[in-house]
Coordinates of C-alpha atoms in Angstrom, one line a residue:
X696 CA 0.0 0.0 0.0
X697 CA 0.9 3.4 -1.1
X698 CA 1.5 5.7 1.9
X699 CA 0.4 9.5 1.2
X700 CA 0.4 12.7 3.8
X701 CA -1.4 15.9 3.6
X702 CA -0.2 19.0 4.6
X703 CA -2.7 22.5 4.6
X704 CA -3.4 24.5 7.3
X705 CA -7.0 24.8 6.1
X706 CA -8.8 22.1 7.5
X707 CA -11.8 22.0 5.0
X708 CA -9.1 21.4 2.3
X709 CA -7.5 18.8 4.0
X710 CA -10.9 17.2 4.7
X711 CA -12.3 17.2 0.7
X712 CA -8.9 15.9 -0.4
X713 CA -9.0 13.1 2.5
X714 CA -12.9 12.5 1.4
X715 CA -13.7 13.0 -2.0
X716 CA -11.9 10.4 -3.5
X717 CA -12.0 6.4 -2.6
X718 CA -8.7 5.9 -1.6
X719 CA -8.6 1.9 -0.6
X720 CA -10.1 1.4 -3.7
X721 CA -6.4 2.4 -5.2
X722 CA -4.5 0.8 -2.6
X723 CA -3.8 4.1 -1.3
X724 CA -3.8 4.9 2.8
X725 CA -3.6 8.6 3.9
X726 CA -1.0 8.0 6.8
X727 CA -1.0 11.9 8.0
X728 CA -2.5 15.4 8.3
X729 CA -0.6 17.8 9.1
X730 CA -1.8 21.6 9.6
X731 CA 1.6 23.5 8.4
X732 CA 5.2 21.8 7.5
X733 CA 6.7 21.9 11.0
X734 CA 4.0 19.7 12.1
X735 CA 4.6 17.7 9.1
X736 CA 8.2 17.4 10.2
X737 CA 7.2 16.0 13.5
X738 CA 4.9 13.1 11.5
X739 CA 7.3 12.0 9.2
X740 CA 9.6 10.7 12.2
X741 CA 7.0 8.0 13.3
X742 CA 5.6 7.7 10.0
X743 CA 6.3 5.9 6.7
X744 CA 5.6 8.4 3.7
X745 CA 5.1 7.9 0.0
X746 CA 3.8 10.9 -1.3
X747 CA 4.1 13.7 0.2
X748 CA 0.7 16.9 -1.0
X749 CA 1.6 20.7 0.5
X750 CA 0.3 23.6 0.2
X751 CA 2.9 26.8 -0.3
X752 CA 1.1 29.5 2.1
X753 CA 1.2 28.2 5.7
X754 CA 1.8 29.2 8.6
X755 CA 5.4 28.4 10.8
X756 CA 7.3 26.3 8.2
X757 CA 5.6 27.0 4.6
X758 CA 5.5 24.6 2.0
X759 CA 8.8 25.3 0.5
X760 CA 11.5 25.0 3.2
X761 CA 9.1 21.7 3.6
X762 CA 10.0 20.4 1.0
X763 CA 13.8 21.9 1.0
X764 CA 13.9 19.3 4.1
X765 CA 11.8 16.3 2.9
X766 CA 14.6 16.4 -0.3
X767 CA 17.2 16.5 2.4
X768 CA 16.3 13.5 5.0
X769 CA 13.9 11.7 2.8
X770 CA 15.1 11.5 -0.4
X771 CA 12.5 9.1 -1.6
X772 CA 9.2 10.9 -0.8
X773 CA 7.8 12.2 -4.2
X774 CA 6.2 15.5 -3.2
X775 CA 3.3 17.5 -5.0
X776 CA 3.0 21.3 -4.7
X777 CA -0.7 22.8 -4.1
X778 CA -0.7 26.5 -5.1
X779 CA -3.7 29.1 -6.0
X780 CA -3.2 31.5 -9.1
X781 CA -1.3 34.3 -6.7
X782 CA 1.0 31.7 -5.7
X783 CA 2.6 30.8 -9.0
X784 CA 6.1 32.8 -8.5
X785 CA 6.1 29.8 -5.3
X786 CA 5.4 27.7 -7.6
X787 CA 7.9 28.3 -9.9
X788 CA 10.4 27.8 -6.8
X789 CA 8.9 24.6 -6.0
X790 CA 9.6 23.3 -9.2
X791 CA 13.3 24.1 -9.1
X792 CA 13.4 22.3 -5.7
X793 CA 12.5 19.3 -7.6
X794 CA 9.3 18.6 -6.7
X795 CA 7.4 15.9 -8.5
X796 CA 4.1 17.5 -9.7
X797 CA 2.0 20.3 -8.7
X798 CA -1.8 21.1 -8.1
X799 CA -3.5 24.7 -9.0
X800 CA -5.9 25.2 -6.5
X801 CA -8.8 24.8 -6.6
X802 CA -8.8 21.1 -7.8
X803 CA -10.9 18.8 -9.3
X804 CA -10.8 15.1 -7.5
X805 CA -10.3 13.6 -10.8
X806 CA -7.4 15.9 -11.1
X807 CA -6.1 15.6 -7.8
X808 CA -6.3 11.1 -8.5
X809 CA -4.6 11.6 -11.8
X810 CA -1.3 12.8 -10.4
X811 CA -1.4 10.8 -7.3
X812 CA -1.3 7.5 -9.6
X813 CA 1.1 8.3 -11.9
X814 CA 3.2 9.1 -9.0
X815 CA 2.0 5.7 -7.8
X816 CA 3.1 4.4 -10.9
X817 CA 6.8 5.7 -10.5
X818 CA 6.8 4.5 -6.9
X819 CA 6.1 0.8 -7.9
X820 CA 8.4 1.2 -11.2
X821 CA 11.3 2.1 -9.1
X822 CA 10.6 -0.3 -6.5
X823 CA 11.0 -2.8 -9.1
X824 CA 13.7 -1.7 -10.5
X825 CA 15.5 -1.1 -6.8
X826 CA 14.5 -5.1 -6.8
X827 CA 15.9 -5.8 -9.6
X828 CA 19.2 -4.5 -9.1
X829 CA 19.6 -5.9 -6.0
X830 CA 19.0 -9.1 -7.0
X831 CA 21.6 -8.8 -9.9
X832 CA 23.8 -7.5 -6.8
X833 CA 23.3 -10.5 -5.0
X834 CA 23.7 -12.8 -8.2
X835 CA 26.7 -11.2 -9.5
X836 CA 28.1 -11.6 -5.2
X837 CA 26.9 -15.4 -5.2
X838 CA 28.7 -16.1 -8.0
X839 CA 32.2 -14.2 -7.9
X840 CA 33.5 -17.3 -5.6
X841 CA 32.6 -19.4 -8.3
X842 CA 34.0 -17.3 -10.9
X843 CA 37.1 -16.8 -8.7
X844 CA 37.7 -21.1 -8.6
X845 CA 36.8 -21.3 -12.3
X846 CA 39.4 -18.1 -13.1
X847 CA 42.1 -20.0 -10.8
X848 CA 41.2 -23.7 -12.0
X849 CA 42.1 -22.4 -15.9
X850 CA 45.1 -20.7 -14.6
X851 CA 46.8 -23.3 -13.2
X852 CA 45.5 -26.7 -15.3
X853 CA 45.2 -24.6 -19.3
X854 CA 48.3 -24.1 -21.6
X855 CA 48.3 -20.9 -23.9
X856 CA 45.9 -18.9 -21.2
X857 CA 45.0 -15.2 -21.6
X858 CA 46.5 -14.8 -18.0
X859 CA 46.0 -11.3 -17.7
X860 CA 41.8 -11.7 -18.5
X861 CA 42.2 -14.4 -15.8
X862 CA 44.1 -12.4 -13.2
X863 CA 41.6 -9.6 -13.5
X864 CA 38.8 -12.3 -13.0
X865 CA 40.3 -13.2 -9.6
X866 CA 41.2 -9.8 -8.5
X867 CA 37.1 -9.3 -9.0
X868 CA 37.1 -12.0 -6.0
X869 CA 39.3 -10.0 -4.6
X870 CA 42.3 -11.9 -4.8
X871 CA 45.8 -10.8 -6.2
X872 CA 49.1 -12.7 -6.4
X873 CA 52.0 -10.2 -5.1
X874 CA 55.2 -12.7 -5.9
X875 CA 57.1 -13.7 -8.4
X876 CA 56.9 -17.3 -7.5
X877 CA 54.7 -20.3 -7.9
X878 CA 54.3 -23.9 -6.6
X879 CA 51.1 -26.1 -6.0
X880 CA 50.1 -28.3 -3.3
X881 CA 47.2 -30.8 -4.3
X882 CA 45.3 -32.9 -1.8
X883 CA 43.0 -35.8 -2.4
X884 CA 40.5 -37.5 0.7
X885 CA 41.9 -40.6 1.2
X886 CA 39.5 -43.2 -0.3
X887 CA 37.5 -40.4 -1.4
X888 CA 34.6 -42.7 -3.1
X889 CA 34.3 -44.8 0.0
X890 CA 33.6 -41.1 2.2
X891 CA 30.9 -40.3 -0.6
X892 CA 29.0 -43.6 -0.5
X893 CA 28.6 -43.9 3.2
X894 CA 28.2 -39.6 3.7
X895 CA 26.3 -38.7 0.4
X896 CA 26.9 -36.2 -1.7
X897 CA 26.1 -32.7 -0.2
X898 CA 28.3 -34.4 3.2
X899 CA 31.0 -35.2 0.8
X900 CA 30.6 -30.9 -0.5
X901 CA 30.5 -29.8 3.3
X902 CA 34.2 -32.1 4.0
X903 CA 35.8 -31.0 1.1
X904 CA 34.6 -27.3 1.7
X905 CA 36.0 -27.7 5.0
X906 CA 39.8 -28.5 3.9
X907 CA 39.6 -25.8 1.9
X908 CA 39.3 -23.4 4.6
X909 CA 41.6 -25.4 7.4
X910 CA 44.8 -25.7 4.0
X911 CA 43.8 -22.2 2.8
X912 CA 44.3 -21.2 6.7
X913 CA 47.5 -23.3 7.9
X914 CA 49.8 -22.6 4.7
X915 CA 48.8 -19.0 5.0
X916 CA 51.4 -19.2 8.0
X917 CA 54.0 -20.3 5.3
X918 CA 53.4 -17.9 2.2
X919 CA 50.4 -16.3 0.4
X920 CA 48.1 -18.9 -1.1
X921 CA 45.1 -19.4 -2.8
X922 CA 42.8 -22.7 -2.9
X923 CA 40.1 -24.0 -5.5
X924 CA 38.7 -27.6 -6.2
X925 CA 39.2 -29.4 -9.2
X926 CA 37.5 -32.7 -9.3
X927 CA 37.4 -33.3 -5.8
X928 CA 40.8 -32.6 -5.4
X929 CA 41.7 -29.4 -3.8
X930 CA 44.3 -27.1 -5.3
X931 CA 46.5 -24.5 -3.6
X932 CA 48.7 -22.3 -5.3
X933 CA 51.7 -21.2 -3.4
X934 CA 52.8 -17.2 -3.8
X935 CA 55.8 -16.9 -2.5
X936 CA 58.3 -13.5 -2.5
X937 CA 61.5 -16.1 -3.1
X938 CA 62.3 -19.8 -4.2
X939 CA 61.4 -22.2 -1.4
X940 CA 62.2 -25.6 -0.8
X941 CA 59.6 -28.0 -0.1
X942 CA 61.3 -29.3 3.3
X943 CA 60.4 -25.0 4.9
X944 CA 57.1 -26.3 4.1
X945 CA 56.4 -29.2 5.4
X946 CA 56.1 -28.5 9.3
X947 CA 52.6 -26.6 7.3
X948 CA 52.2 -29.6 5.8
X949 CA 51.8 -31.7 8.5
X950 CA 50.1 -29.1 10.4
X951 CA 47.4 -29.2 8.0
X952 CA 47.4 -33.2 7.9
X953 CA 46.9 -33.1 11.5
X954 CA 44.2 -30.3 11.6
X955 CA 42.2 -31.8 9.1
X956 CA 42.3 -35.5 11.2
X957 CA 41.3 -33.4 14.3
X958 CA 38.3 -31.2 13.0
X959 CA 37.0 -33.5 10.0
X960 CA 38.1 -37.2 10.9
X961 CA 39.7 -37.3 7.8
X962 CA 42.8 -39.2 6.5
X963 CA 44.2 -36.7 3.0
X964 CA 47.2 -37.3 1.3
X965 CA 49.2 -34.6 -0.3
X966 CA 51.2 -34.2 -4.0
X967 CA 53.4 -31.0 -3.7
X968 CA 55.8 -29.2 -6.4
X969 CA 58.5 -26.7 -5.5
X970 CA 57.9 -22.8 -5.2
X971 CA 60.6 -21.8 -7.9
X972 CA 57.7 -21.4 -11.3
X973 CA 56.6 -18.2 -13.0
X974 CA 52.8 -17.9 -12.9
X975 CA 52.4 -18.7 -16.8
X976 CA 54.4 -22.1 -15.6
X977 CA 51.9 -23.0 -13.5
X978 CA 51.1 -25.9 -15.3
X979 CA 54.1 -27.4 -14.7
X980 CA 54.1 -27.0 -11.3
X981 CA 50.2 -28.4 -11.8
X982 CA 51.5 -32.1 -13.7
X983 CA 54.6 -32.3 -11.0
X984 CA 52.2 -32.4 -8.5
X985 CA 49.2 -33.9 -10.0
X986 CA 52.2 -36.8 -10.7
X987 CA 53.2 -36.7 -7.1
X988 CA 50.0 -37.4 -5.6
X989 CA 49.1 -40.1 -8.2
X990 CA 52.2 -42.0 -6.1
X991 CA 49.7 -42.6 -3.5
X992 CA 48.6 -45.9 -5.4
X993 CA 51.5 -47.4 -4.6
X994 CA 52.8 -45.8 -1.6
X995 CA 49.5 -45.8 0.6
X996 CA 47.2 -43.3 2.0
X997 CA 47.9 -40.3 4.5
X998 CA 51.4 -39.6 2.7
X999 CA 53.2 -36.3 1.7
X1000 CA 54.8 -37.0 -1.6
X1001 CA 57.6 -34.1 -2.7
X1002 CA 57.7 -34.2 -7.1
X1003 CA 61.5 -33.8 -6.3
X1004 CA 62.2 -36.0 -3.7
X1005 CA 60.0 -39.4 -5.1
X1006 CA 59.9 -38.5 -8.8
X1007 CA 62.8 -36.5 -10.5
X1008 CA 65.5 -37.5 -8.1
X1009 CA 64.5 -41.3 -8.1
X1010 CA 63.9 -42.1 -11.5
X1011 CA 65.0 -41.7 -15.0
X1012 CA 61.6 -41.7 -16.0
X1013 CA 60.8 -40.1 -19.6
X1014 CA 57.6 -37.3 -19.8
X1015 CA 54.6 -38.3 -20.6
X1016 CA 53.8 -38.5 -24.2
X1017 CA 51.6 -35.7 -24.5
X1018 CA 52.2 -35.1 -28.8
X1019 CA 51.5 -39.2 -28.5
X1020 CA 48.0 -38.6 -26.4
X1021 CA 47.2 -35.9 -29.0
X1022 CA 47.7 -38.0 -32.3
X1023 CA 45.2 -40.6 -30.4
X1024 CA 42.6 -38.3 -29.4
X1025 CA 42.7 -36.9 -33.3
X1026 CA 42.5 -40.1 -34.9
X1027 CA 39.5 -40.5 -32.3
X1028 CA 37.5 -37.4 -33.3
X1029 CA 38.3 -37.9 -37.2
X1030 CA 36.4 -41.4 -36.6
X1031 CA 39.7 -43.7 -38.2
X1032 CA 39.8 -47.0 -36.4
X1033 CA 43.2 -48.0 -38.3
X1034 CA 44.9 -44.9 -37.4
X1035 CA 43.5 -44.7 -33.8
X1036 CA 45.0 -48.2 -33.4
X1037 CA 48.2 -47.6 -35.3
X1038 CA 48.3 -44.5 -32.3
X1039 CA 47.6 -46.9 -29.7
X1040 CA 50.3 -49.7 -30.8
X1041 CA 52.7 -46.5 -30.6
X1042 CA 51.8 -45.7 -27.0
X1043 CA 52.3 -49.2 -26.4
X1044 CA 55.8 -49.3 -28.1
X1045 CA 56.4 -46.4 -25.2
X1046 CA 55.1 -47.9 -22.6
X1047 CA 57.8 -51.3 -23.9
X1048 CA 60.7 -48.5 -22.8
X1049 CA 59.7 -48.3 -19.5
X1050 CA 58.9 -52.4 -18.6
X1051 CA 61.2 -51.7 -15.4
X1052 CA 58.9 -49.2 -14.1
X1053 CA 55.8 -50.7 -13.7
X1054 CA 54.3 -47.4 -11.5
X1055 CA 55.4 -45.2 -14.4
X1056 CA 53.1 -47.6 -16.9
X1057 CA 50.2 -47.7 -14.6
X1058 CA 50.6 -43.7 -14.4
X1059 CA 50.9 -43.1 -18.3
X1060 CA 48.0 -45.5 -19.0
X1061 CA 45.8 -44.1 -16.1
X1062 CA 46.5 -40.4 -17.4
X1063 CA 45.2 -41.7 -21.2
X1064 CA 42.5 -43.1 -19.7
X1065 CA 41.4 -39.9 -17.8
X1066 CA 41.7 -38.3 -21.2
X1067 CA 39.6 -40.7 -22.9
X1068 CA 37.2 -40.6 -20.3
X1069 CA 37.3 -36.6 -20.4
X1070 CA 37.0 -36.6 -24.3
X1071 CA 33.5 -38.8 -23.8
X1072 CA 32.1 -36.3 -21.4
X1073 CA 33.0 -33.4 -23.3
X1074 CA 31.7 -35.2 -26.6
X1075 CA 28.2 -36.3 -24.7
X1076 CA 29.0 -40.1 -25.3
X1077 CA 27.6 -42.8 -23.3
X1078 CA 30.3 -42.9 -20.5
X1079 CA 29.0 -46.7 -18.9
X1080 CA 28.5 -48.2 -22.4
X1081 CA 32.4 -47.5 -23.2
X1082 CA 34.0 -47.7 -19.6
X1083 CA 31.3 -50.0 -17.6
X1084 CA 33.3 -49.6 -14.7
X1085 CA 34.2 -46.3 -12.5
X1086 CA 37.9 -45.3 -12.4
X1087 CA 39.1 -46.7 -9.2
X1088 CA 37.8 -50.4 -10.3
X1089 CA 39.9 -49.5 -13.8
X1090 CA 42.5 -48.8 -11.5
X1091 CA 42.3 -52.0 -9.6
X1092 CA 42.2 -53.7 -13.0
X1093 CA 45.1 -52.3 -14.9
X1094 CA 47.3 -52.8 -11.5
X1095 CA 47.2 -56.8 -11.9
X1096 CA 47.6 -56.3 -16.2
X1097 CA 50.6 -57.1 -18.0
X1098 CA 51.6 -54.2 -20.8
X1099 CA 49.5 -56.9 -23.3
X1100 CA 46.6 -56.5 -21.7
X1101 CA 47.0 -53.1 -20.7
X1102 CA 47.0 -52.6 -24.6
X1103 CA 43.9 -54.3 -25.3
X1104 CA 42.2 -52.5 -23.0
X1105 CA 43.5 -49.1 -24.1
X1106 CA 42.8 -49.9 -27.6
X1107 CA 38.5 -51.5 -27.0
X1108 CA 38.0 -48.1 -25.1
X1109 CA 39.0 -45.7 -27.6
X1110 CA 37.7 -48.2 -30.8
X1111 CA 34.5 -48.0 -28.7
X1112 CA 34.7 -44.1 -28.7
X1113 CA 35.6 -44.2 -32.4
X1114 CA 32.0 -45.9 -32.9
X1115 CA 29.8 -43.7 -31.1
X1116 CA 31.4 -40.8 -32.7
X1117 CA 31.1 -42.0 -35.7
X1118 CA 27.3 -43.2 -35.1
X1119 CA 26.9 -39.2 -33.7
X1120 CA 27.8 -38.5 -36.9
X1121 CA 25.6 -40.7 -39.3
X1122 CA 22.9 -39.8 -37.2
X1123 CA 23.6 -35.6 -37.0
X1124 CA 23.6 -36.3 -41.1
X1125 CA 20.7 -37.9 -41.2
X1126 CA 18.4 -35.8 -38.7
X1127 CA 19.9 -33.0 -41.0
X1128 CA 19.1 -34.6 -44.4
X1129 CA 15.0 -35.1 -43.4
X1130 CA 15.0 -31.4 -42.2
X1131 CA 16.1 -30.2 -45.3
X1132 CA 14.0 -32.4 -46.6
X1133 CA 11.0 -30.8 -45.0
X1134 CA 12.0 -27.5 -45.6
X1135 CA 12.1 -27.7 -49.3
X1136 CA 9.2 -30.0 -49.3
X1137 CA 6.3 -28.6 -46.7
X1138 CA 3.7 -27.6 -49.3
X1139 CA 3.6 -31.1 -50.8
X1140 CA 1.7 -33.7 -49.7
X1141 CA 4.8 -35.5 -47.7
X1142 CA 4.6 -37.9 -44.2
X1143 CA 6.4 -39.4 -42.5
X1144 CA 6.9 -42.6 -44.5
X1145 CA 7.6 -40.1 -47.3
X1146 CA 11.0 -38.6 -45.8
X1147 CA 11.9 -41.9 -44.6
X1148 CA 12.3 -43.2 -47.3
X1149 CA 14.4 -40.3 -48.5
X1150 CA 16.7 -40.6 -46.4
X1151 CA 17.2 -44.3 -46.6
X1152 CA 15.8 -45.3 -42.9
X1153 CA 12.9 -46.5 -41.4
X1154 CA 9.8 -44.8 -40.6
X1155 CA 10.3 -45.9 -36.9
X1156 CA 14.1 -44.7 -36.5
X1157 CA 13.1 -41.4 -38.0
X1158 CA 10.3 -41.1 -34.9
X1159 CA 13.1 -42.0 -33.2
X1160 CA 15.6 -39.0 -33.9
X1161 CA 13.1 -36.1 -34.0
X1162 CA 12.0 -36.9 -30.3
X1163 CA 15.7 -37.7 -29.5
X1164 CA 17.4 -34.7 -31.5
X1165 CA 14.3 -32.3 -31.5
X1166 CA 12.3 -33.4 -28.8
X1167 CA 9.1 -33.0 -30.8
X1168 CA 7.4 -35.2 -33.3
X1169 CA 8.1 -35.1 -37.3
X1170 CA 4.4 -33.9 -37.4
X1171 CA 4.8 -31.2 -34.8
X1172 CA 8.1 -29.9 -37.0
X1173 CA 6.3 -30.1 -40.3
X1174 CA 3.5 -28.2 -38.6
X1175 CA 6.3 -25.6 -37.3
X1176 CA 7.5 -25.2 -40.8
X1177 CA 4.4 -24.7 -42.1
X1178 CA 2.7 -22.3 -39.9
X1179 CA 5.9 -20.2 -40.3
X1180 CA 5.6 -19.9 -43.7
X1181 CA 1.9 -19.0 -43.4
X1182 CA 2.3 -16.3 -41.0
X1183 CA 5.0 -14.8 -43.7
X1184 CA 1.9 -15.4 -46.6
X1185 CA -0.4 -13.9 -44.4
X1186 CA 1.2 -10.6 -44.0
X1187 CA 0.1 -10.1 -47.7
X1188 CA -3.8 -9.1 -47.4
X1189 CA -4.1 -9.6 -51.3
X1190 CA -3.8 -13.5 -50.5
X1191 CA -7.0 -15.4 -49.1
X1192 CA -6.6 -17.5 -46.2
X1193 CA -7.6 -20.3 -48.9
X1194 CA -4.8 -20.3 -51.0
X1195 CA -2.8 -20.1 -48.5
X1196 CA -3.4 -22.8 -46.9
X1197 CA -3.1 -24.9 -50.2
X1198 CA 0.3 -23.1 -50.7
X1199 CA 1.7 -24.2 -47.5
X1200 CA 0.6 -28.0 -48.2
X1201 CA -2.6 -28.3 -46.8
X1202 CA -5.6 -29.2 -48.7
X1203 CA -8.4 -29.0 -46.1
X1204 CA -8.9 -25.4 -44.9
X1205 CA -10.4 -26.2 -41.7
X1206 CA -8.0 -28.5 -40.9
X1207 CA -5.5 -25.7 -41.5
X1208 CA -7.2 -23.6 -39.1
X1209 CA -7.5 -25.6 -36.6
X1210 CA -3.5 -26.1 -36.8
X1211 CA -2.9 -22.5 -37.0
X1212 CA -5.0 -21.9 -33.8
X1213 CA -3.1 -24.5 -32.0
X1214 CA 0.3 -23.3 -32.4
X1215 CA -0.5 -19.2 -33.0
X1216 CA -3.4 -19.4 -30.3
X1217 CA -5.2 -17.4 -32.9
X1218 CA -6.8 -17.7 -36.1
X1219 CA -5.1 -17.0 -39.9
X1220 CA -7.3 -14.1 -39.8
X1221 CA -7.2 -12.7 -36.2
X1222 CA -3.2 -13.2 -36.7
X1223 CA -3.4 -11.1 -40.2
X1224 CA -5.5 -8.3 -38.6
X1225 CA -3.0 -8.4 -35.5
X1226 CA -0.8 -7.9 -37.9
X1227 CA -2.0 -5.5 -39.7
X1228 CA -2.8 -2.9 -36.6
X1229 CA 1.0 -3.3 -35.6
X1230 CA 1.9 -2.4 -39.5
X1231 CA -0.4 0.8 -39.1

C-alpha cells in the first residue's frame, strides 16, 4: 500500500482531499494530516511516507522550506506542490526544488487522483527496479566465488591462457598474487569414493569445503596462497616472495594433515611441487604435483609425496607422451579405427621402454584413460557403455595387467569411442538430411513414410531421432515449418486465407485452421489483422 500525507493548514481542504476520493479502492492509505510543515516534520519521524501533498502558504514552516527538508532527510518521498493563481512565482520555486508535480488550487478530485497514480506508478516502477538491481547484486556476489575457482582452475591446469583476463577475473574475487613465485600443493581425501558412499553427496561438499578453509588457513602461515577444487581434489597455489624448498614447508604440511584428522576425521594425502615457477608455468608445477600425488597408489594413504624427492630425483623416467596422447585423441574425433590403433600400438611401443617401471606404466596409461574418459564427457557419449566400470575399479584392473593386456584394454576403449562418434555422426547427417528435406518439401503432400524413405531409414528410426534430437514429433516440426511460412503469406492481405493454406501443403482449410490456432493461439485471420494494426 501506497502511503500518502497531507499538509494544509485549512482544515476543510484537508478534509475534501481526504474524502472526496475512494482511496482503498487504489491501494492508497492517507497516513497523516498535518496543519503547516513543521508539524509535518514532526509526522514524518514516526511515520512511513510515499507521497508527500503541501500547500505553499502556511503558517510556521511553509510549503517550501518543507520540501527543501523532505529532499534532504527523505530522499524518496515524491512531493506534490498545491498552489492558488497568486501563488505561481512559489510555484515556480517549487519546481526548481524538484518537486514531482504540482496542483492549482482549486482542484478537481479527478485531477487531484490523476497525479497521485502516476506518481503511484513511479513509486512501484522504481521499487522494481531497486528489486531488480539488488537481486543482480546478489547474483553477481553469489557467483564471484565461483568465478574466482573457475578463473584459478584455468590458470593453473590450461596451456596458452590469456592470463592477464584471468588475473583480473580473480582480482574481482578480490584476490591478487603479489610474488614472483609459484608452486602447487594438491590434496586428495583418502578413499574419497568410500567417504561419498557412506556420507552422500552434499556431506562429501560440506568435508571438502572444509579443507579448503583449514589448507587455505595453515599454509597462510608459510606464504600467500590461494585454494580452489578441481574434481574433488583441492588445489593451492603457493605465492611466494622467493624460491622455497619444499622441506620449509612441510612442518605446514603436517600441520594441515593433523588439523584436518582433528576437525574433519579425515585421512588426505598430499602431492606437492616446489615454489621456484613463474605464474604462466603454472602448469608445470600443476602435472609435478598432480604426478606426485598419483604416487599414492602405490605408496599408501595419508602420505606427503615431494615431485623432487620421489619422482625427479629417483627415476629416470621419460615425460609423458603428451604429442603421442594428441595424435590418439585426433585419430579419435576424425572417426579412423586404423589410425587410432596404429596411435595406440605406438603408445604401447612407449610404454615397452619403461617395462622396469611398472608405476610409471600404470601412471601413463591411467593419465590416457582420464583423457579418454574426459573426451567422452565433453563429446556427450555414453560414458557406462564404453567404460562400464568407474575409475578406481579401472585402477584395480590395470594394477594386476601385463603391458599386453593393458594394450587391449586401451585400444577397446577408444575403438569403442571411435563408434559412437562416428554413429553421432551418421545420425547428425541424417536428422539434418530429413530437415532439409521438409524445408524444401512442406507444401507437398509429404509424411512421414515419405521422408523416410528419402533418407534411406525406417519410418520408426526417423520417430526415433526427431524426439531424441528435436524433442518433438516429425508432425509437430512439419507443422512448425508450415505455420511459419503461413504467417510470412499472411502478412500479404491480397492472398486469401484459402490459398494459402493450399500453398503451405494443406488441402483442407479447416483442418488448417485448426493447426494454425493451436500453435499461433489465434486464427489465420485474427493473426493477419493483429498484424495489420501493428503495421499501421
Amino acid at each position: 500500500m501506497i502511503n500518502l500525507m497531507i499538509v494544509d493548514d485549512e482544515e476543510h481542504a484537508r478534509l475534501g482531499i481526504k474524502t472526496s476520493i475512494n482511496w482503498e479502492a487504489y491501494d492508497i492509505c492517507i497516513i497523516a494530516e498535518a496543519r503547516d510543515g513543521a508539524e509535518a516534520m514532526e509526522l514524518l519521524e514516526h511515520h512511513h511516507v510515499d507521497i508527500l501533498m503541501t500547500d505553499i502558504r502556511m503558517p510556521e514552516v511553509n510549503g517550501l522550506e518543507l520540501i527543501k527538508t523532505v529532499n534532504k532527510q527523505y530522499s524518496h518521498i515524491k512531493t506534490i506542490i498545491m498552489s492558488g493563481y497568486n501563488d505561481f512565482e512559489y510555484a515556480k520555486k517549487a519546481l526548481k526544488l524538484g518537486v514531482s508535480d504540482y496542483l492549482l488550487k482549486p482542484s478537481r478530485s479527478q485531477e487531484i487522483l490523476d497525479i497521485v497514480l502516476k506518481l503511484v506508478h513511479e513509486i512501484k516502477e522504481e521499487i522494481k527496479q531497486h528489486a531488480h538491481i539488488n537481486q543482480l547484486k546478489n547474483g553477481f556476489r553469489e557467483s564471484l566465488p565461483l568465478l574466482k575457482e573457475r578463473a584459478l582452475c584455468r590458470l593453473v591446469t590450461r596451456e596458452d591462457i590469456p592470463y592477464e583476463k584471468l588475473l583480473s577475473k580473480v582480482k574481482l574475487g578480490g584476490l591478487s598474487f603479489p610474488n614472483p613465485y609459484f608452486g602447487l600443493l594438491m590434496i586428495q581425501i583418502d578413499n574419497y569414493l568410500f567417504h561419498q558412499e557412506q556420507s552422500g553427496t552434499y556431506r562429501s561438499e560440506l568435508l571438502i569445503s572444509g579443507i579448503k578453509n583449514i589448507s587455505e588457513e595453515t599454509l597462510s602461515e608459510a606464504c600467500f596462497c590461494a585454494v580452489f577444487e578441481d574434481q574433488d581434489v583441492i588445489i593451492l597455489i603457493l605465492n611466494s616472495d622467493k624460491k622455497e624448498d619444499v622441506s620449509q614447508l612441510l612442518p605446514f604440511i603436517e600441520k594441515l594433515k593433523k588439523n584436518v584428522q582433528q576437525y574433519l576425521n579425515l585421512s588426505i594425502s598430499v602431492g606437492i611441487s616446489g615454489i621456484d615457477k613463474p605464474i604462466n608455468e603454472l602448469r608445470h608445477a600443476y602435472v609435478r604435483a598432480s604426478q606426485a600425488l598419483d604416487q599414492t597408489f602405490f605408496m599408501g594413504y595419508g602420505k606427503i609425496i615431494d615431485y623432487e624427492k620421489y619422482i625427479a630425483s629417483n627415476s629416470t623416467e621419460s615425460t609423458y607422451p603428451v604429442e603421442l596422447e594428441k595424435q590418439i585423441i585426433h585419430s579419435i574425433l576424425a572417426g579412423d579405427e586404423c589410425k587410432t590403433e596404429e596411435n595406440i600400438r605406438l603408445f604401447q611401443l612407449f610404454l615397452d621402454k619403461e617395462r622396469n617401471l611398472k608405476d610409471q606404466i600404470l601412471k601413463f596409461t591411467f593419465n590416457l584413460y582420464f583423457s579418454l574418459y574426459h573426451l567422452c564427457t565433453e563429446r556427450n557419449l555414453d560414458i557406462n557403455v564404453i567404460f562400464k566400470q568407474d575409475f578406481n575399479d579401472i585402477n584395480q584392473k590395470l594394477a594386476k595387467s601385463n603391458i599386453e593386456n593393458i594394450y587391449e584394454e586401451l585400444l577397446g576403449t577408444a575403438i569403442l569411442i571411435v563408434k559412437q562418434l562416428n554413429e553421432k555422426k551418421n545420425t547428425n547427417k541424417l536428422i539434418d538430411s530429413a530437415l532439409d528435406y521438409i524445408r524444401q518439401n512442406y507444401d507437398k503432400d509429404i509424411s512421414r513414410e515419405t521422408v523416410a524413405n528419402e533418407v534411406y531409414i525406417t519410418p520408426g528410426y526417423l520417430s526415433l531421432l526427431f524426439k531424441q534430437q528435436l524433442n518433438m514429433s516429425f508432425l509437430d516440426f512439419l507443422h512448425k515449418i508450415r505455420i511459419e511460412k503461413a504467417c510470412q503469406l499472411l502478412s500479404d492481405p491480397g492472398k486469401r486465407v484459402a490459398d494459402i493454406a493450399l500453398q503451405v501443403g494443406y488441402n483442407d482449410e479447416k483442418y488448417f485452421f485448426q493447426v494454425f490456432k493451436k500453435y499461433m493461439g489465434m486464427t489465420p485471420k485474427q493473426f493477419r489483422n493483429t498484424t495489420s494494426s501493428k503495421i499501421i
